[in-house]
mmCIF file of C-alpha atoms in Angstrom:
data_model
loop_
_atom_site.group_PDB
_atom_site.id
_atom_site.type_symbol
_atom_site.label_atom_id
_atom_site.label_comp_id
_atom_site.label_asym_id
_atom_site.label_seq_id
_atom_site.Cartn_x
_atom_site.Cartn_y
_atom_site.Cartn_z
ATOM 1 C CA MET F 105 107.724 49.989 104.075
ATOM 2 C CA GLY F 106 105.420 52.600 105.557
ATOM 3 C CA ARG F 107 101.884 53.214 104.357
ATOM 4 C CA LEU F 108 102.762 56.867 103.614
ATOM 5 C CA ASP F 109 106.273 56.500 102.222
ATOM 6 C CA ASP F 110 107.308 59.434 99.987
ATOM 7 C CA LYS F 111 104.188 61.461 100.787
ATOM 8 C CA VAL F 112 104.314 65.063 101.992
ATOM 9 C CA ALA F 113 101.456 66.230 104.213
ATOM 10 C CA ILE F 114 100.304 69.562 105.615
ATOM 11 C CA ILE F 115 98.405 69.197 108.913
ATOM 12 C CA THR F 116 96.765 72.252 110.461
ATOM 13 C CA GLY F 117 96.168 72.595 114.182
ATOM 14 C CA ALA F 118 99.052 70.210 114.716
ATOM 15 C CA ALA F 119 100.467 71.562 117.977
ATOM 16 C CA LYS F 120 98.227 69.297 120.049
ATOM 17 C CA GLY F 121 95.278 66.937 120.024
ATOM 18 C CA ILE F 122 94.187 65.162 116.853
ATOM 19 C CA GLY F 123 96.538 67.209 114.676
ATOM 20 C CA LEU F 124 99.593 66.279 116.713
ATOM 21 C CA ALA F 125 98.585 62.610 116.928
ATOM 22 C CA SER F 126 98.118 62.598 113.151
ATOM 23 C CA ALA F 127 101.528 64.168 112.563
ATOM 24 C CA GLN F 128 103.092 61.490 114.744
ATOM 25 C CA ARG F 129 101.284 58.646 112.974
ATOM 26 C CA PHE F 130 101.978 60.053 109.496
ATOM 27 C CA ILE F 131 105.684 60.209 110.247
ATOM 28 C CA GLU F 132 105.638 56.687 111.704
ATOM 29 C CA GLU F 133 104.204 55.582 108.347
ATOM 30 C CA GLY F 134 106.948 57.297 106.341
ATOM 31 C CA ALA F 135 105.533 60.730 105.510
ATOM 32 C CA LYS F 136 107.128 64.146 105.700
ATOM 33 C CA VAL F 137 104.841 66.508 107.609
ATOM 34 C CA VAL F 138 104.474 70.266 107.751
ATOM 35 C CA MET F 139 102.766 71.046 111.049
ATOM 36 C CA THR F 140 100.920 74.356 111.297
ATOM 37 C CA ASP F 141 99.266 76.139 114.212
ATOM 38 C CA ILE F 142 99.081 79.475 116.045
ATOM 39 C CA ASP F 143 100.527 77.852 119.198
ATOM 40 C CA ASP F 144 104.123 78.413 118.126
ATOM 41 C CA ALA F 145 105.832 77.309 121.340
ATOM 42 C CA ASN F 146 104.158 73.917 121.475
ATOM 43 C CA GLY F 147 104.095 73.420 117.722
ATOM 44 C CA GLN F 148 107.806 74.091 117.333
ATOM 45 C CA ALA F 149 108.684 71.906 120.322
ATOM 46 C CA GLU F 150 106.623 68.977 119.041
ATOM 47 C CA ALA F 151 108.058 69.299 115.526
ATOM 48 C CA GLU F 152 111.582 69.209 116.936
ATOM 49 C CA LYS F 153 110.738 66.013 118.834
ATOM 50 C CA LEU F 154 109.642 64.403 115.572
ATOM 51 C CA GLY F 155 112.957 65.131 113.846
ATOM 52 C CA ASP F 156 113.838 65.915 110.253
ATOM 53 C CA SER F 157 110.554 64.557 108.889
ATOM 54 C CA ALA F 158 108.625 67.377 110.584
ATOM 55 C CA PHE F 159 108.652 71.119 109.975
ATOM 56 C CA TYR F 160 106.608 73.729 111.840
ATOM 57 C CA ILE F 161 105.067 76.900 110.378
ATOM 58 C CA HIS F 162 102.971 79.530 112.141
ATOM 59 C CA HIS F 163 99.600 79.597 110.429
ATOM 60 C CA ASP F 164 96.276 81.320 111.024
ATOM 61 C CA VAL F 165 94.001 79.239 108.794
ATOM 62 C CA ALA F 166 91.500 82.082 108.426
ATOM 63 C CA LYS F 167 94.038 84.146 106.455
ATOM 64 C CA GLU F 168 94.461 83.414 102.759
ATOM 65 C CA ASP F 169 97.967 84.882 102.531
ATOM 66 C CA GLU F 170 99.161 82.548 105.283
ATOM 67 C CA TRP F 171 97.852 79.534 103.355
ATOM 68 C CA LEU F 172 99.829 80.679 100.311
ATOM 69 C CA HIS F 173 102.912 80.974 102.517
ATOM 70 C CA VAL F 174 102.415 77.472 103.958
ATOM 71 C CA PHE F 175 102.166 75.867 100.524
ATOM 72 C CA ALA F 176 105.176 77.798 99.234
ATOM 73 C CA GLN F 177 107.284 76.807 102.255
ATOM 74 C CA THR F 178 106.160 73.177 102.009
ATOM 75 C CA ARG F 179 107.225 72.960 98.374
ATOM 76 C CA LYS F 180 110.521 74.659 99.236
ATOM 77 C CA LYS F 181 111.213 72.292 102.141
ATOM 78 C CA PHE F 182 109.922 68.970 100.793
ATOM 79 C CA GLY F 183 109.357 69.556 97.064
ATOM 80 C CA ARG F 184 105.643 68.808 96.757
ATOM 81 C CA VAL F 185 102.322 68.355 98.563
ATOM 82 C CA ASP F 186 100.394 65.065 98.574
ATOM 83 C CA VAL F 187 98.054 65.402 101.544
ATOM 84 C CA VAL F 188 96.242 68.297 103.198
ATOM 85 C CA MET F 189 94.637 67.559 106.560
ATOM 86 C CA ASN F 190 92.307 70.389 107.529
ATOM 87 C CA ASN F 191 92.214 69.863 111.284
ATOM 88 C CA ALA F 192 92.377 73.296 112.940
ATOM 89 C CA GLY F 193 89.121 74.328 114.564
ATOM 90 C CA ILE F 194 87.447 75.872 117.576
ATOM 91 C CA ALA F 195 84.157 75.304 119.412
ATOM 92 C CA THR F 196 81.866 77.617 121.331
ATOM 93 C CA PHE F 197 79.204 76.176 123.615
ATOM 94 C CA GLU F 198 76.398 78.583 122.715
ATOM 95 C CA ASP F 199 72.791 78.162 121.635
ATOM 96 C CA ILE F 200 71.329 80.405 118.935
ATOM 97 C CA GLU F 201 70.126 83.037 121.413
ATOM 98 C CA GLN F 202 73.566 83.285 123.011
ATOM 99 C CA THR F 203 75.400 83.537 119.689
ATOM 100 C CA THR F 204 76.602 87.014 118.780
ATOM 101 C CA MET F 205 77.608 88.096 115.297
ATOM 102 C CA GLU F 206 81.157 88.491 116.573
ATOM 103 C CA SER F 207 81.412 84.935 117.920
ATOM 104 C CA TRP F 208 79.584 83.553 114.849
ATOM 105 C CA HIS F 209 81.982 85.142 112.359
ATOM 106 C CA HIS F 210 85.061 84.276 114.432
ATOM 107 C CA LEU F 211 84.165 80.584 114.581
ATOM 108 C CA LEU F 212 83.213 80.391 110.907
ATOM 109 C CA SER F 213 86.417 82.155 109.841
ATOM 110 C CA ILE F 214 88.429 79.311 111.344
ATOM 111 C CA ASN F 215 86.143 76.289 110.976
ATOM 112 C CA LEU F 216 84.775 77.098 107.535
ATOM 113 C CA ASP F 217 86.922 79.698 105.758
ATOM 114 C CA GLY F 218 90.038 77.854 106.892
ATOM 115 C CA MET F 219 88.741 74.549 105.522
ATOM 116 C CA MET F 220 87.718 76.139 102.211
ATOM 117 C CA LEU F 221 91.152 77.688 101.746
ATOM 118 C CA GLY F 222 92.856 74.382 102.562
ATOM 119 C CA MET F 223 90.751 72.628 99.929
ATOM 120 C CA LYS F 224 91.103 75.360 97.304
ATOM 121 C CA TYR F 225 94.878 75.616 97.512
ATOM 122 C CA GLY F 226 95.287 71.904 98.176
ATOM 123 C CA ILE F 227 93.610 71.225 94.841
ATOM 124 C CA GLU F 228 95.736 73.868 93.121
ATOM 125 C CA ASN F 229 98.929 72.274 94.460
ATOM 126 C CA MET F 230 97.972 68.645 93.808
ATOM 127 C CA LYS F 231 95.919 68.612 90.607
ATOM 128 C CA ASP F 232 98.925 67.723 88.460
ATOM 129 C CA HIS F 233 99.865 64.619 90.445
ATOM 130 C CA GLY F 234 96.878 63.740 92.660
ATOM 131 C CA GLY F 235 96.535 63.479 96.397
ATOM 132 C CA SER F 236 94.201 63.444 99.356
ATOM 133 C CA ILE F 237 92.398 66.184 101.268
ATOM 134 C CA ILE F 238 91.060 65.205 104.674
ATOM 135 C CA SER F 239 88.840 67.659 106.527
ATOM 136 C CA LEU F 240 87.846 67.228 110.147
ATOM 137 C CA SER F 241 84.135 67.624 110.523
ATOM 138 C CA SER F 242 82.458 66.127 113.590
ATOM 139 C CA ILE F 243 79.467 64.130 114.711
ATOM 140 C CA GLU F 244 78.102 67.672 115.015
ATOM 141 C CA GLY F 245 78.214 67.796 111.217
ATOM 142 C CA LEU F 246 75.744 64.882 111.155
ATOM 143 C CA ILE F 247 73.404 65.625 114.075
ATOM 144 C CA GLY F 248 72.191 68.718 115.888
ATOM 145 C CA ASP F 249 73.059 69.957 119.366
ATOM 146 C CA PRO F 250 71.151 72.902 120.844
ATOM 147 C CA ASP F 251 74.256 74.219 122.612
ATOM 148 C CA LEU F 252 76.578 74.132 119.590
ATOM 149 C CA PHE F 253 74.728 76.331 117.113
ATOM 150 C CA ALA F 254 77.660 77.892 115.226
ATOM 151 C CA TYR F 255 79.779 74.739 115.537
ATOM 152 C CA ASN F 256 76.929 72.658 114.049
ATOM 153 C CA ALA F 257 76.672 75.119 111.174
ATOM 154 C CA SER F 258 80.388 74.987 110.436
ATOM 155 C CA LYS F 259 80.777 71.223 110.642
ATOM 156 C CA GLY F 260 77.691 70.517 108.567
ATOM 157 C CA ALA F 261 79.004 72.875 105.916
ATOM 158 C CA VAL F 262 82.414 71.172 105.911
ATOM 159 C CA ARG F 263 80.710 67.848 105.152
ATOM 160 C CA ILE F 264 78.711 69.148 102.193
ATOM 161 C CA MET F 265 81.340 71.418 100.663
ATOM 162 C CA SER F 266 83.813 68.516 100.770
ATOM 163 C CA LYS F 267 81.396 66.480 98.664
ATOM 164 C CA SER F 268 81.091 69.343 96.167
ATOM 165 C CA ALA F 269 84.851 69.710 95.861
ATOM 166 C CA ALA F 270 85.314 65.932 95.594
ATOM 167 C CA LEU F 271 82.860 65.757 92.706
ATOM 168 C CA ASP F 272 84.546 68.686 90.978
ATOM 169 C CA CYS F 273 87.951 66.996 91.202
ATOM 170 C CA ALA F 274 86.498 63.705 89.951
ATOM 171 C CA ARG F 275 84.888 65.259 86.873
ATOM 172 C CA LYS F 276 88.107 67.102 86.036
ATOM 173 C CA GLY F 277 90.219 63.960 86.371
ATOM 174 C CA TYR F 278 92.499 65.404 89.042
ATOM 175 C CA ASN F 279 92.827 62.148 91.043
ATOM 176 C CA ILE F 280 92.388 64.114 94.268
ATOM 177 C CA ARG F 281 90.280 62.401 96.919
ATOM 178 C CA ILE F 282 88.391 64.627 99.376
ATOM 179 C CA ASN F 283 86.773 63.114 102.454
ATOM 180 C CA THR F 284 85.652 64.115 105.928
ATOM 181 C CA ILE F 285 86.233 62.524 109.325
ATOM 182 C CA HIS F 286 83.506 62.836 111.938
ATOM 183 C CA PRO F 287 84.848 62.158 115.435
ATOM 184 C CA GLY F 288 82.740 61.850 118.525
ATOM 185 C CA TYR F 289 84.035 63.478 121.681
ATOM 186 C CA ILE F 290 87.788 62.905 121.867
ATOM 187 C CA HIS F 291 90.225 63.499 124.715
ATOM 188 C CA THR F 292 91.756 66.715 123.366
ATOM 189 C CA PRO F 293 92.578 70.043 125.022
ATOM 190 C CA MET F 294 89.302 71.425 123.595
ATOM 191 C CA ILE F 295 87.266 68.834 125.524
ATOM 192 C CA ASP F 296 89.523 68.392 128.534
ATOM 193 C CA SER F 297 89.265 72.123 129.269
ATOM 194 C CA HIS F 298 85.672 71.444 130.374
ATOM 195 C CA PRO F 299 86.100 68.805 133.146
ATOM 196 C CA GLU F 300 82.646 69.559 134.523
ATOM 197 C CA MET F 301 81.162 68.062 131.328
ATOM 198 C CA LEU F 302 83.302 64.943 131.161
ATOM 199 C CA ASP F 303 80.973 62.423 132.836
ATOM 200 C CA HIS F 304 78.040 63.642 130.761
ATOM 201 C CA LEU F 305 79.985 63.391 127.511
ATOM 202 C CA VAL F 306 81.172 59.878 128.340
ATOM 203 C CA SER F 307 77.569 58.826 128.979
ATOM 204 C CA LEU F 308 76.555 59.872 125.453
ATOM 205 C CA HIS F 309 78.773 57.216 123.840
ATOM 206 C CA PRO F 310 77.548 53.586 123.829
ATOM 207 C CA VAL F 311 81.117 52.353 124.373
ATOM 208 C CA LYS F 312 81.159 54.385 127.631
ATOM 209 C CA ARG F 313 84.369 56.285 127.000
ATOM 210 C CA LEU F 314 85.684 59.172 124.985
ATOM 211 C CA GLY F 315 87.903 58.534 122.009
ATOM 212 C CA GLU F 316 91.653 59.018 121.903
ATOM 213 C CA ALA F 317 93.318 61.307 119.395
ATOM 214 C CA VAL F 318 95.332 58.445 117.919
ATOM 215 C CA GLU F 319 92.109 56.632 117.009
ATOM 216 C CA VAL F 320 91.155 59.521 114.738
ATOM 217 C CA ALA F 321 94.735 59.767 113.489
ATOM 218 C CA ASN F 322 94.619 56.126 112.406
ATOM 219 C CA MET F 323 91.598 56.877 110.225
ATOM 220 C CA ALA F 324 93.462 59.856 108.766
ATOM 221 C CA VAL F 325 96.395 57.569 107.887
ATOM 222 C CA PHE F 326 94.023 55.369 105.904
ATOM 223 C CA LEU F 327 92.581 58.349 104.027
ATOM 224 C CA ALA F 328 96.041 59.769 103.327
ATOM 225 C CA SER F 329 97.296 56.438 102.024
ATOM 226 C CA ASP F 330 96.699 54.769 98.685
ATOM 227 C CA GLU F 331 94.555 52.226 100.533
ATOM 228 C CA SER F 332 91.646 54.683 100.240
ATOM 229 C CA SER F 333 92.018 55.114 96.476
ATOM 230 C CA PHE F 334 88.300 54.468 95.787
ATOM 231 C CA SER F 335 86.988 56.719 98.564
ATOM 232 C CA THR F 336 86.024 60.291 97.785
ATOM 233 C CA GLY F 337 83.181 62.578 98.780
ATOM 234 C CA SER F 338 82.491 60.383 101.785
ATOM 235 C CA GLU F 339 82.255 60.769 105.536
ATOM 236 C CA PHE F 340 84.129 58.490 107.909
ATOM 237 C CA VAL F 341 82.657 58.297 111.393
ATOM 238 C CA CYS F 342 84.775 57.610 114.474
ATOM 239 C CA ASP F 343 82.382 58.105 117.380
ATOM 240 C CA GLY F 344 82.100 55.099 119.684
ATOM 241 C CA GLY F 345 78.568 54.448 118.443
ATOM 242 C CA TYR F 346 77.291 57.969 119.196
ATOM 243 C CA THR F 347 75.417 58.471 115.907
ATOM 244 C CA ALA F 348 74.186 54.853 115.738
ATOM 245 C CA GLN F 349 71.660 55.580 118.486
#
């Protein structure tokens, strides 16, 4: 018996990194997974590796009509939706003076609009039978960083709006849990594309290493499973001691 037997999950940003690791772990635990991304070549290839339990859909999370398409295709393919994992996101290493309106709105359209749409339509598709919404925030949603101005704004907002949506679902009796995961720096393409920063980032974590994508995926498995049935509106930190300092 898997921990996610009979559950159907949508995971955004699933072509690589934490999203891909989560898709792999969800399937290992018995779930059916719809993997979405804008990296069609890698997303399709990885879905094919995972077999009949995985299905890939092109998806720009900033576009409402594409969210509607993803939910419709998921129901058509697997019959229902039980889990939405809002994982897709981008980062820009800019302080407030470097941030332009163009870069600000582009980042927020993905990191914030995309998360809101995943929650809104996740609730619409699960309120009759319950489920779990997991949104990837960050340690940068808990602490400030002078070089991550827009990213800080987006991840802090994800934390608080998840609490608001969780409370709304609770008062309406929907049995939908909504929680956030706050990773530290993880070996993902987003981080590994900046090798000049690697030693510095490692030094920020008391455990003296970066995290691995599967370590975040394991936390997502818990939140997707019925094991987390009493957890909603909460943040789950996976940061190698970063925010304990």
